[in-house]
CSV table of C-alpha atoms in Angstrom, one decimal:
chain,number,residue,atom,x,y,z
A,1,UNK,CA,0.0,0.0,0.0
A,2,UNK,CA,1.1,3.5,-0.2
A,3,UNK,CA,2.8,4.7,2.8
A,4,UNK,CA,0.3,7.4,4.9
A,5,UNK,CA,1.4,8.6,7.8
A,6,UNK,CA,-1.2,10.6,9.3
A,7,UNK,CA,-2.7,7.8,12.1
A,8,UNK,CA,0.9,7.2,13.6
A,9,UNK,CA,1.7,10.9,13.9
A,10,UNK,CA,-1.4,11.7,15.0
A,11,UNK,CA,-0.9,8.8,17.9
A,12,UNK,CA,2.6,9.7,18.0
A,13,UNK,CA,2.0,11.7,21.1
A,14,UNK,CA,-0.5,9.6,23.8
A,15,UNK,CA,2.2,6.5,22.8
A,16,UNK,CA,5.3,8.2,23.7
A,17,UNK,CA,3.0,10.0,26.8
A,18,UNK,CA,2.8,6.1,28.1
A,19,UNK,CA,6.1,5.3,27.0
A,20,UNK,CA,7.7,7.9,29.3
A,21,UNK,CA,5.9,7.1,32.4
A,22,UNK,CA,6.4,3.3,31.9
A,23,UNK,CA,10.6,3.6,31.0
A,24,UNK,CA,11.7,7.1,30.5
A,25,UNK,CA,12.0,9.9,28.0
A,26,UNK,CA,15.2,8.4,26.4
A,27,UNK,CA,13.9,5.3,25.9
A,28,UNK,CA,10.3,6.3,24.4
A,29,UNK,CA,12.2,8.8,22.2
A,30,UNK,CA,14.4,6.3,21.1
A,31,UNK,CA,11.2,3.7,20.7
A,32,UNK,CA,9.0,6.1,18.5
A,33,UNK,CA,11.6,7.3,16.3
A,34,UNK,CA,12.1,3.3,15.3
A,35,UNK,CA,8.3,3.3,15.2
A,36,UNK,CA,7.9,5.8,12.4
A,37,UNK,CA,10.2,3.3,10.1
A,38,UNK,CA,9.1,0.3,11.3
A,39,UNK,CA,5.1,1.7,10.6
A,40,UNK,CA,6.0,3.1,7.2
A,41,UNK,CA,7.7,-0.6,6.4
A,42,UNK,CA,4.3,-2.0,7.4
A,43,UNK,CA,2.1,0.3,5.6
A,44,UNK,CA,3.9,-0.3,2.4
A,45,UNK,CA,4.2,-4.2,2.9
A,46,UNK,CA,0.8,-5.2,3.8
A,47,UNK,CA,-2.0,-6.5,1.5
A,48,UNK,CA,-3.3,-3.3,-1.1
A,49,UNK,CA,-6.9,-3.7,-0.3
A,50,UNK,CA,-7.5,-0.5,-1.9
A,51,UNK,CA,-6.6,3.3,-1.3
A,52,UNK,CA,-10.2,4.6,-1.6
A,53,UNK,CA,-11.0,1.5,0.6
A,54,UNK,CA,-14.2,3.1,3.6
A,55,UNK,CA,-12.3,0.3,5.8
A,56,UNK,CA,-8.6,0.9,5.1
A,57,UNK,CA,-8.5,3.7,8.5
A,58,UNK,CA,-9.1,0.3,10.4
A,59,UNK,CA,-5.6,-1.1,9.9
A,60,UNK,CA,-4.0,2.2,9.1
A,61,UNK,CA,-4.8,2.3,12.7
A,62,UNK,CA,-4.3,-0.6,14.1
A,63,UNK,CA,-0.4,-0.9,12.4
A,64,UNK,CA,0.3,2.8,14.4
A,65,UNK,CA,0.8,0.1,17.6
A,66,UNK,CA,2.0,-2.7,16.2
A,67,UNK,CA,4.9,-1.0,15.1
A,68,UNK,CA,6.3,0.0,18.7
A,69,UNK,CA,5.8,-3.5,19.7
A,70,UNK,CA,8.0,-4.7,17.0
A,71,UNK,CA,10.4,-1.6,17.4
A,72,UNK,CA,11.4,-2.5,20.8
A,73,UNK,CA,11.8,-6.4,19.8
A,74,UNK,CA,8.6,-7.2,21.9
A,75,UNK,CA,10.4,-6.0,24.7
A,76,UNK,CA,7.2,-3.9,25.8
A,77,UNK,CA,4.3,-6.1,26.8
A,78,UNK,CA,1.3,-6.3,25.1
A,79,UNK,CA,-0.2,-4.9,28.3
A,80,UNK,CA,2.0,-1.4,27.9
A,81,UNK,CA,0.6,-1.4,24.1
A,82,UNK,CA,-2.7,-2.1,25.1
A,83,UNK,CA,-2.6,0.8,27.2
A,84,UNK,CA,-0.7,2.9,24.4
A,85,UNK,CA,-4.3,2.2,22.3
A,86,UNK,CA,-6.7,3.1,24.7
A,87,UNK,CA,-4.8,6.2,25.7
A,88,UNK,CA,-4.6,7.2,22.1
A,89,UNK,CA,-8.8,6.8,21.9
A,90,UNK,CA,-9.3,8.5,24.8
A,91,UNK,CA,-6.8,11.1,23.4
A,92,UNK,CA,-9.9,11.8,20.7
A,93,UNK,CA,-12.7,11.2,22.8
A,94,UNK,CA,-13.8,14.5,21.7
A,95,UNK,CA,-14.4,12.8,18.1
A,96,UNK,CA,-16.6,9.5,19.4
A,97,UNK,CA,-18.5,11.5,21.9
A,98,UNK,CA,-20.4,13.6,19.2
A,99,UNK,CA,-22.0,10.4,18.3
A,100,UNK,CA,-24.7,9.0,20.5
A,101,UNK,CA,-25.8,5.4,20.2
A,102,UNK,CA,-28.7,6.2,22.2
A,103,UNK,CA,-30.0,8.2,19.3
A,104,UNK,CA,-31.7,7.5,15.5
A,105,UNK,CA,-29.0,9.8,14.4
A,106,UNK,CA,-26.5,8.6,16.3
A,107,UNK,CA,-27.2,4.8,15.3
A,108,UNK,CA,-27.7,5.7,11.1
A,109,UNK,CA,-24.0,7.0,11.8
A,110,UNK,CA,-22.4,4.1,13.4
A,111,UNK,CA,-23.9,2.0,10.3
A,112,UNK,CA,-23.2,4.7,7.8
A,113,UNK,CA,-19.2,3.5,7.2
A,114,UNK,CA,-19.8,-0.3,7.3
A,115,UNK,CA,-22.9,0.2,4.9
A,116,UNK,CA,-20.7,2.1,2.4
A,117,UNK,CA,-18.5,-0.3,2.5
A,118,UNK,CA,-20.8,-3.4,2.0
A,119,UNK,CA,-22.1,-1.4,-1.2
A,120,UNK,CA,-18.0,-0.7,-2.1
A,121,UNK,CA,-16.9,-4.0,-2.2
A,122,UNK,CA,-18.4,-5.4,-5.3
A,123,UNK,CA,-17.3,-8.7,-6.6
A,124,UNK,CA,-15.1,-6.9,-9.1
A,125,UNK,CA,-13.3,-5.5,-6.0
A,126,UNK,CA,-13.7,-8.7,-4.1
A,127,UNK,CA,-11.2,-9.9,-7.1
A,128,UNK,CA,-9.1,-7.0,-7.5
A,129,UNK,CA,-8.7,-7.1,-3.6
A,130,UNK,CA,-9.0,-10.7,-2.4
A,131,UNK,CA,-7.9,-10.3,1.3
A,132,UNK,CA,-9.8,-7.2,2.1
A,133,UNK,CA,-12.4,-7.3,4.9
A,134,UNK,CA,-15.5,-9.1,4.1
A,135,UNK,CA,-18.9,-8.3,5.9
A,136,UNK,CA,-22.7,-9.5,6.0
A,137,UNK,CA,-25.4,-8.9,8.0
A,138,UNK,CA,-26.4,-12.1,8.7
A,139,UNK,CA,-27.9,-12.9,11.6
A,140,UNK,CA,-29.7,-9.7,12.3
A,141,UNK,CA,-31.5,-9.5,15.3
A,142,UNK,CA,-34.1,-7.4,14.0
A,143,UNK,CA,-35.2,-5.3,12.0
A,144,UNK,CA,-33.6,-2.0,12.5
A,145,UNK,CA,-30.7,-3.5,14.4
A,146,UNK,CA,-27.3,-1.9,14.4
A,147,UNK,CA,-25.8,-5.3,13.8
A,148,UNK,CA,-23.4,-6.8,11.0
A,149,UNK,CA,-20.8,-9.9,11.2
A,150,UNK,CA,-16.7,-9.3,9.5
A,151,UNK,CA,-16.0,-12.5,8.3
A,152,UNK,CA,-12.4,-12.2,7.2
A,153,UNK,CA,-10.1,-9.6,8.6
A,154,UNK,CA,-6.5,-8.4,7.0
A,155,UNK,CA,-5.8,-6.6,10.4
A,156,UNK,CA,-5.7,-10.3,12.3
A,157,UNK,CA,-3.8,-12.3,8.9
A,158,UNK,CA,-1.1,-9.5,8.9
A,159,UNK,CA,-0.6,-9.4,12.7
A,160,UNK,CA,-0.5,-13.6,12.2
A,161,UNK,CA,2.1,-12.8,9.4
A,162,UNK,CA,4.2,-10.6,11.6
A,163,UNK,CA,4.4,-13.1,14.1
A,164,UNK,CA,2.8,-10.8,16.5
A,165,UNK,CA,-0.8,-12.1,16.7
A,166,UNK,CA,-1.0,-11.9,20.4
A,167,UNK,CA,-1.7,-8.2,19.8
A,168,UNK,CA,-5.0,-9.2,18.0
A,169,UNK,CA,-6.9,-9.6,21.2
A,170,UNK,CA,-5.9,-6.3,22.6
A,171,UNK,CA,-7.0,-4.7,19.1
A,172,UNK,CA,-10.8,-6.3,19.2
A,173,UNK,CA,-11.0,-4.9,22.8
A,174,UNK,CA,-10.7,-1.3,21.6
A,175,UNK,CA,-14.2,-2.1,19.7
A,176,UNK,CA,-16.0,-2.0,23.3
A,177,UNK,CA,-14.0,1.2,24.1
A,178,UNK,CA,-15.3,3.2,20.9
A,179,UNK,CA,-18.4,2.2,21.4
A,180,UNK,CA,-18.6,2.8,25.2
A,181,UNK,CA,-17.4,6.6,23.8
A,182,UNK,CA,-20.2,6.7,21.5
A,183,UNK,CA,-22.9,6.3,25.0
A,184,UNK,CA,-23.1,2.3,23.9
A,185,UNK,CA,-23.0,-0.8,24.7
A,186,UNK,CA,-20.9,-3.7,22.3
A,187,UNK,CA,-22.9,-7.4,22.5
A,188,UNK,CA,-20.3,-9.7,20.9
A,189,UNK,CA,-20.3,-13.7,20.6
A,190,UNK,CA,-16.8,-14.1,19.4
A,191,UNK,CA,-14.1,-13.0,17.4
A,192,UNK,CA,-12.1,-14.3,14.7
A,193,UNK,CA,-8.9,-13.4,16.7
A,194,UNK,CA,-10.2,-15.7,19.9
A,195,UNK,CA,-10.7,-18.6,17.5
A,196,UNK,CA,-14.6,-17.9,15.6
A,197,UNK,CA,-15.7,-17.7,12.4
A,198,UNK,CA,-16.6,-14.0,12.6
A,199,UNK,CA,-16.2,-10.9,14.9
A,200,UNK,CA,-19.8,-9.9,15.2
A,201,UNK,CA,-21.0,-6.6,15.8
A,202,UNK,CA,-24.6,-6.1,17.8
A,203,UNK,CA,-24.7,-2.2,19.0
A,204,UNK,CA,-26.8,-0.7,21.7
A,205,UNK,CA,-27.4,2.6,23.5
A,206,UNK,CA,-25.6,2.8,26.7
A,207,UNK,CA,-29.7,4.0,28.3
A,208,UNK,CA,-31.6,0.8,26.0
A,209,UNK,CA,-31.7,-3.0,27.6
A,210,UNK,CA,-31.3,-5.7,26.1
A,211,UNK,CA,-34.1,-7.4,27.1
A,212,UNK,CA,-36.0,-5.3,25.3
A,213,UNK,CA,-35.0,-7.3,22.0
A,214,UNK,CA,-35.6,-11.0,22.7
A,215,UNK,CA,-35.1,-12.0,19.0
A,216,UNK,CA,-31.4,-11.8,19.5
A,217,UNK,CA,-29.7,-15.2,21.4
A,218,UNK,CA,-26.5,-15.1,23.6
């Protein structure tokens, strides 16, 4: 893919923030200035799924944290990264707060991105870009539901590739954090990280119950 920088600089500061307070400033200097190679090596050697890809932010994003893991030769625990992510989200809370899952509004823009992108990825795409993310709907709870399944996902094959895959984990976690930002609640049977077919993706407000929607199995 072509190298873009913008989600490593724009994280560049909450990591090395974490960084310092876990080691010191000469290490996490010395740790993020290996970073910004090691992420612009990843960027440009992972699968091209497509630069006007809707999805391609997601592991844009998620390669910003793998690359201090691998800079420092896994010598900072996945625990330290983990926190390096959350940080960073909570860094830009600002952004997820203005939508509110307890809304109409704020649900037909949490679906907005993954329903352009099930309309992008045609089966002439689906060719063109063979390892991209693929998503259905199936299994809807009901009618109306902010739900949809991802059913292969280049984020967990690359990590896998890497050899850093015990990272995945820690990246499908920060799915309950955006939405927790967004005033809602994530409802999740697996992921394809943990082992499952599909990560699935059934979205609440943080003020509706569950209950309320019996249709839907756990």
């Amino acid at each position: 893919m072509k190298y873009k920088c913008f989600y490593f600089l724009f994280f560049k500061r909450p990591m090395k923030k974490v960084l310092e307070e876990k080691y010191d400033k000469a290490y996490a200097s010395e740790i993020i200035r290996k970073s910004k190679k090691v992420y612009r090596e990843l960027v440009e050697n992972m699968d091209d799924i497509g630069k006007d890809n809707p999805m391609l932010y997601n592991e844009l994003f998620a390669l910003a944290f793998v690359s201090p893991y691998l800079a420092s030769d896994k010598k900072i625990p996945p625990e330290t990264i983990q926190e390096m992510m959350e940080r960073s989200l909570y860094y830009i809370k600002w952004y997820f707060a203005r939508t509110d899952l307890n809304t109409d509004k704020g649900k037909a823009s949490n679906k907005k991105s993954i329903v352009k992108y099930s309309k992008w990825y045609t089966e002439e795409r689906e060719k063109k870009y063979p390892s991209s993310f693929k998503v259905d709907f199936v299994g809807k709870p009901y009618e109306g539901a902010c739900y949809y399944r991802i059913t292969r996902c280049p984020i967990c094959s690359y990590t896998k590739k890497l050899g850093v895959g015990e990272l995945m984990p820690l990246l499908c976690e920060l799915d309950d954090v955006m939405i927790k930002l967004q005033h809602g609640v994530l409802y999740r049977e697996g992921t394809i990280a943990d082992g499952a077919d599909y990560c699935d993706y059934f979205i609440l407000g943080d003020k509706e119950k569950l209950s309320d929607f019996q249709d839907k199995k756990f």
